Amino acid sequence: MPGIRIVCFGHVGDGNLHYNQSKPEGMADAAFRAQDDAVHDAVHETAAALGGSISAEHGIGRLKQQAFLQFKPAVSVEVMQRIKHALDPLGTFNPGRLFPRTDRQPS
């Protein structure tokens, strides 16, 4: 992704960092957006290789659910599902996010 800069910000104290992508000067919007998946993959793979995670204490939203499932160990996902179900058995809190009910997978 030549020319695309990662602008990192967040909570350094707990390692919860966020990032935006900076479009190179002169690059068309469509060409920039077409590289979204490749940029996200590179960031997530780097984070995983360094022992990091792509989610924080507040969970994971719709856009990163597949990446979350790819990089998070299955046992961690199972524990999270059990905690979510124990606290929210009807799936009413933050509906549409990862595992709103333990009997359904993200769509």
Coordinates of N, CA and C in Angstrom, one line a residue:
M1 N 0.8 -1.2 0.0 CA 0.0 0.0 0.0 C 0.9 1.3 0.0
P2 N 1.6 1.4 -1.1 CA 2.5 2.5 -1.1 C 1.9 3.9 -0.9
G3 N 2.5 4.7 -0.1 CA 2.0 6.0 0.2 C 1.0 6.2 1.3
I4 N 0.3 5.1 1.6 CA -0.7 5.2 2.7 C 0.0 5.2 4.0
R5 N -0.3 6.2 4.8 CA 0.3 6.3 6.2 C -0.8 5.9 7.2
I6 N -0.3 5.2 8.2 CA -1.1 4.8 9.3 C -1.0 5.9 10.4
V7 N -2.1 6.5 10.8 CA -2.1 7.5 11.9 C -2.6 6.8 13.1
C8 N -1.8 6.5 14.1 CA -2.1 5.8 15.3 C -2.4 6.7 16.4
F9 N -3.4 6.4 17.2 CA -3.8 7.2 18.4 C -4.5 6.2 19.3
G10 N -4.6 6.7 20.6 CA -5.4 5.8 21.5 C -4.9 5.9 22.9
H11 N -4.9 4.8 23.6 CA -4.6 4.7 25.0 C -3.3 3.9 25.2
V12 N -2.2 4.6 25.1 CA -0.9 3.9 25.2 C -0.8 3.1 26.5
G13 N -1.3 3.7 27.6 CA -1.1 3.0 28.9 C -1.7 1.6 29.0
D14 N -2.8 1.3 28.3 CA -3.3 0.0 28.3 C -3.1 -0.7 26.9
G15 N -2.4 -0.1 26.0 CA -2.1 -0.7 24.7 C -3.3 -0.7 23.8
N16 N -4.3 0.0 24.1 CA -5.5 0.1 23.2 C -5.3 1.2 22.2
L17 N -4.7 0.8 21.1 CA -4.5 1.8 20.1 C -5.5 1.7 18.9
H18 N -5.8 2.8 18.3 CA -6.7 2.9 17.2 C -5.9 3.4 16.0
Y19 N -6.4 3.3 14.8 CA -5.7 3.9 13.7 C -6.6 4.3 12.6
N20 N -6.2 5.3 11.9 CA -6.9 5.8 10.7 C -5.8 5.7 9.5
Q21 N -6.3 5.7 8.3 CA -5.4 5.7 7.2 C -5.4 7.0 6.5
S22 N -4.3 7.5 6.2 CA -4.1 8.8 5.5 C -3.9 8.6 4.0
K23 N -4.8 9.2 3.2 CA -4.7 9.0 1.8 C -3.5 9.8 1.2
P24 N -2.7 9.2 0.4 CA -1.6 9.9 -0.3 C -2.1 11.0 -1.2
E25 N -1.4 12.1 -1.2 CA -1.8 13.2 -2.1 C -1.8 12.7 -3.5
G26 N -2.9 13.1 -4.2 CA -3.0 12.7 -5.6 C -3.7 11.4 -5.9
M27 N -3.9 10.6 -4.8 CA -4.5 9.3 -5.0 C -6.1 9.5 -5.1
A28 N -6.7 8.9 -6.0 CA -8.2 9.0 -6.2 C -8.8 8.3 -5.0
D29 N -10.0 8.8 -4.6 CA -10.7 8.3 -3.4 C -11.0 6.8 -3.6
A30 N -11.5 6.4 -4.8 CA -11.8 5.0 -5.1 C -10.6 4.1 -5.0
A31 N -9.5 4.6 -5.4 CA -8.3 3.8 -5.3 C -7.8 3.6 -3.9
F32 N -8.0 4.7 -3.1 CA -7.7 4.6 -1.7 C -8.6 3.7 -0.9
R33 N -9.9 3.8 -1.2 CA -10.8 2.9 -0.5 C -10.7 1.4 -0.9
A34 N -10.2 1.2 -2.1 CA -10.0 -0.2 -2.6 C -8.9 -0.9 -1.9
Q35 N -8.1 -0.2 -1.2 CA -7.0 -0.8 -0.4 C -7.3 -1.0 1.0
D36 N -8.5 -0.7 1.4 CA -8.9 -0.8 2.9 C -8.7 -2.2 3.4
D37 N -9.1 -3.2 2.7 CA -9.0 -4.6 3.2 C -7.5 -5.0 3.4
A38 N -6.7 -4.6 2.4 CA -5.3 -5.0 2.5 C -4.6 -4.2 3.6
V39 N -4.9 -3.0 3.9 CA -4.4 -2.2 5.0 C -4.8 -2.8 6.3
H40 N -6.1 -3.1 6.4 CA -6.6 -3.7 7.7 C -5.9 -5.1 7.9
D41 N -5.7 -5.9 6.9 CA -5.1 -7.2 7.0 C -3.6 -7.0 7.5
A42 N -2.9 -6.1 6.9 CA -1.5 -5.8 7.3 C -1.4 -5.4 8.8
V43 N -2.3 -4.5 9.2 CA -2.3 -4.0 10.6 C -2.6 -5.2 11.5
H44 N -3.7 -5.9 11.2 CA -4.1 -7.0 12.1 C -3.1 -8.1 12.2
E45 N -2.5 -8.5 11.1 CA -1.4 -9.5 11.1 C -0.2 -9.0 11.9
T46 N 0.1 -7.8 11.8 CA 1.2 -7.2 12.6 C 0.9 -7.3 14.1
A47 N -0.3 -6.8 14.4 CA -0.7 -6.8 15.8 C -0.7 -8.3 16.4
A48 N -1.2 -9.2 15.6 CA -1.2 -10.6 16.1 C 0.2 -11.2 16.2
A49 N 1.1 -10.8 15.3 CA 2.5 -11.3 15.4 C 3.2 -10.7 16.6
L50 N 2.8 -9.6 17.0 CA 3.4 -8.9 18.2 C 2.7 -9.3 19.5
G51 N 1.7 -10.2 19.4 CA 1.0 -10.6 20.6 C -0.1 -9.7 21.0
G52 N -0.5 -8.8 20.1 CA -1.6 -7.9 20.4 C -2.9 -8.4 20.0
S53 N -3.9 -7.5 20.0 CA -5.3 -7.9 19.7 C -5.9 -6.8 18.9
I54 N -7.0 -7.1 18.2 CA -7.7 -6.1 17.4 C -8.9 -5.5 18.1
S55 N -9.1 -5.9 19.3 CA -10.3 -5.4 20.0 C -9.9 -4.9 21.4
A56 N -10.8 -4.2 22.0 CA -10.5 -3.6 23.3 C -11.6 -4.1 24.3
E57 N -11.6 -3.4 25.4 CA -12.5 -3.9 26.5 C -14.0 -3.7 26.1
H58 N -14.3 -2.8 25.2 CA -15.7 -2.5 24.8 C -16.2 -3.5 23.7
G59 N -15.4 -4.4 23.2 CA -15.8 -5.4 22.3 C -15.4 -5.0 20.9
I60 N -16.2 -5.6 19.9 CA -15.8 -5.5 18.5 C -17.1 -5.2 17.8
G61 N -17.0 -4.3 16.8 CA -18.1 -3.9 16.0 C -18.3 -4.7 14.8
R62 N -19.2 -4.4 13.9 CA -19.6 -5.2 12.8 C -18.4 -5.3 11.7
L63 N -17.7 -4.2 11.6 CA -16.7 -4.2 10.5 C -15.5 -5.1 10.8
K64 N -15.2 -5.4 12.0 CA -14.0 -6.2 12.3 C -14.4 -7.6 12.9
Q65 N -15.6 -8.0 12.8 CA -16.0 -9.3 13.3 C -15.2 -10.4 12.7
Q66 N -15.1 -10.4 11.4 CA -14.4 -11.6 10.7 C -12.9 -11.6 11.1
A67 N -12.3 -10.4 11.1 CA -10.9 -10.3 11.5 C -10.7 -10.8 13.0
F68 N -11.6 -10.4 13.8 CA -11.6 -10.8 15.2 C -11.6 -12.3 15.3
L69 N -12.5 -12.9 14.6 CA -12.6 -14.4 14.7 C -11.4 -15.1 14.1
Q70 N -10.7 -14.4 13.1 CA -9.5 -15.0 12.5 C -8.3 -14.9 13.4
F71 N -8.2 -13.9 14.2 CA -7.0 -13.7 15.0 C -7.2 -14.0 16.5
K72 N -8.4 -14.1 17.0 CA -8.6 -14.4 18.4 C -8.6 -15.9 18.6
P73 N -7.9 -16.5 19.6 CA -8.0 -17.9 19.8 C -9.4 -18.4 20.1
A74 N -9.8 -19.5 19.6 CA -11.2 -20.0 19.8 C -11.6 -20.1 21.2
V75 N -10.6 -20.5 22.1 CA -11.0 -20.6 23.5 C -11.3 -19.2 24.1
S76 N -10.7 -18.2 23.6 CA -11.0 -16.8 24.1 C -12.4 -16.4 23.6
V77 N -12.7 -16.7 22.4 CA -14.1 -16.4 21.8 C -15.1 -17.2 22.6
E78 N -14.9 -18.4 23.0 CA -15.8 -19.2 23.7 C -16.0 -18.6 25.1
V79 N -15.0 -18.2 25.8 CA -15.1 -17.6 27.1 C -15.9 -16.3 27.0
M80 N -15.6 -15.5 26.0 CA -16.3 -14.2 25.8 C -17.8 -14.5 25.5
Q81 N -18.1 -15.5 24.7 CA -19.5 -15.9 24.5 C -20.2 -16.2 25.8
R82 N -19.6 -17.0 26.6 CA -20.2 -17.4 27.9 C -20.4 -16.2 28.9
I83 N -19.4 -15.3 28.9 CA -19.6 -14.1 29.7 C -20.7 -13.3 29.2
K84 N -20.8 -13.1 27.9 CA -21.8 -12.3 27.3 C -23.2 -12.9 27.6
H85 N -23.3 -14.2 27.5 CA -24.6 -14.9 27.7 C -25.0 -14.8 29.2
A86 N -24.0 -14.9 30.1 CA -24.3 -14.8 31.5 C -24.8 -13.4 31.9
L87 N -24.3 -12.4 31.3 CA -24.7 -11.0 31.6 C -25.9 -10.6 30.8
D88 N -26.1 -11.2 29.6 CA -27.1 -10.7 28.7 C -27.8 -11.9 28.0
P89 N -28.5 -12.7 28.7 CA -29.0 -14.0 28.2 C -30.0 -13.8 27.0
L90 N -30.6 -12.6 26.9 CA -31.6 -12.4 25.8 C -30.9 -11.6 24.7
G91 N -29.7 -11.2 24.8 CA -29.0 -10.5 23.7 C -29.5 -9.2 23.4
T92 N -29.9 -8.5 24.5 CA -30.5 -7.1 24.3 C -29.5 -6.0 24.4
F93 N -28.4 -6.2 25.0 CA -27.3 -5.2 25.1 C -26.5 -5.1 23.8
N94 N -26.4 -4.0 23.2 CA -25.6 -3.7 22.0 C -25.9 -4.8 20.9
P95 N -27.2 -4.9 20.5 CA -27.6 -5.9 19.5 C -26.8 -5.7 18.2
G96 N -26.6 -6.7 17.5 CA -25.9 -6.7 16.2 C -24.4 -6.7 16.3
R97 N -23.9 -6.7 17.5 CA -22.5 -6.8 17.6 C -22.1 -8.3 17.7
L98 N -20.8 -8.6 17.9 CA -20.4 -9.9 17.9 C -21.1 -10.8 18.9
F99 N -21.7 -11.8 18.5 CA -22.4 -12.8 19.3 C -23.5 -12.2 20.2
P100 N -24.5 -11.6 19.6 CA -25.6 -11.0 20.3 C -26.3 -12.1 21.1
R101 N -26.3 -13.3 20.5 CA -26.9 -14.5 21.2 C -25.9 -15.6 21.0
T102 N -25.8 -16.5 22.0 CA -24.7 -17.5 21.9 C -25.1 -18.6 20.9
D103 N -26.3 -18.7 20.4 CA -26.7 -19.7 19.5 C -26.6 -19.3 18.0
R104 N -26.1 -18.0 17.8 CA -25.9 -17.5 16.5 C -24.5 -17.0 16.3
Q105 N -24.0 -17.2 15.0 CA -22.7 -16.7 14.7 C -22.9 -15.4 13.9
P106 N -21.9 -14.5 13.8 CA -22.1 -13.2 13.1 C -22.4 -13.5 11.6
S107 N -23.2 -12.6 11.0 CA -23.5 -12.8 9.6 C -22.7 -11.8 8.7

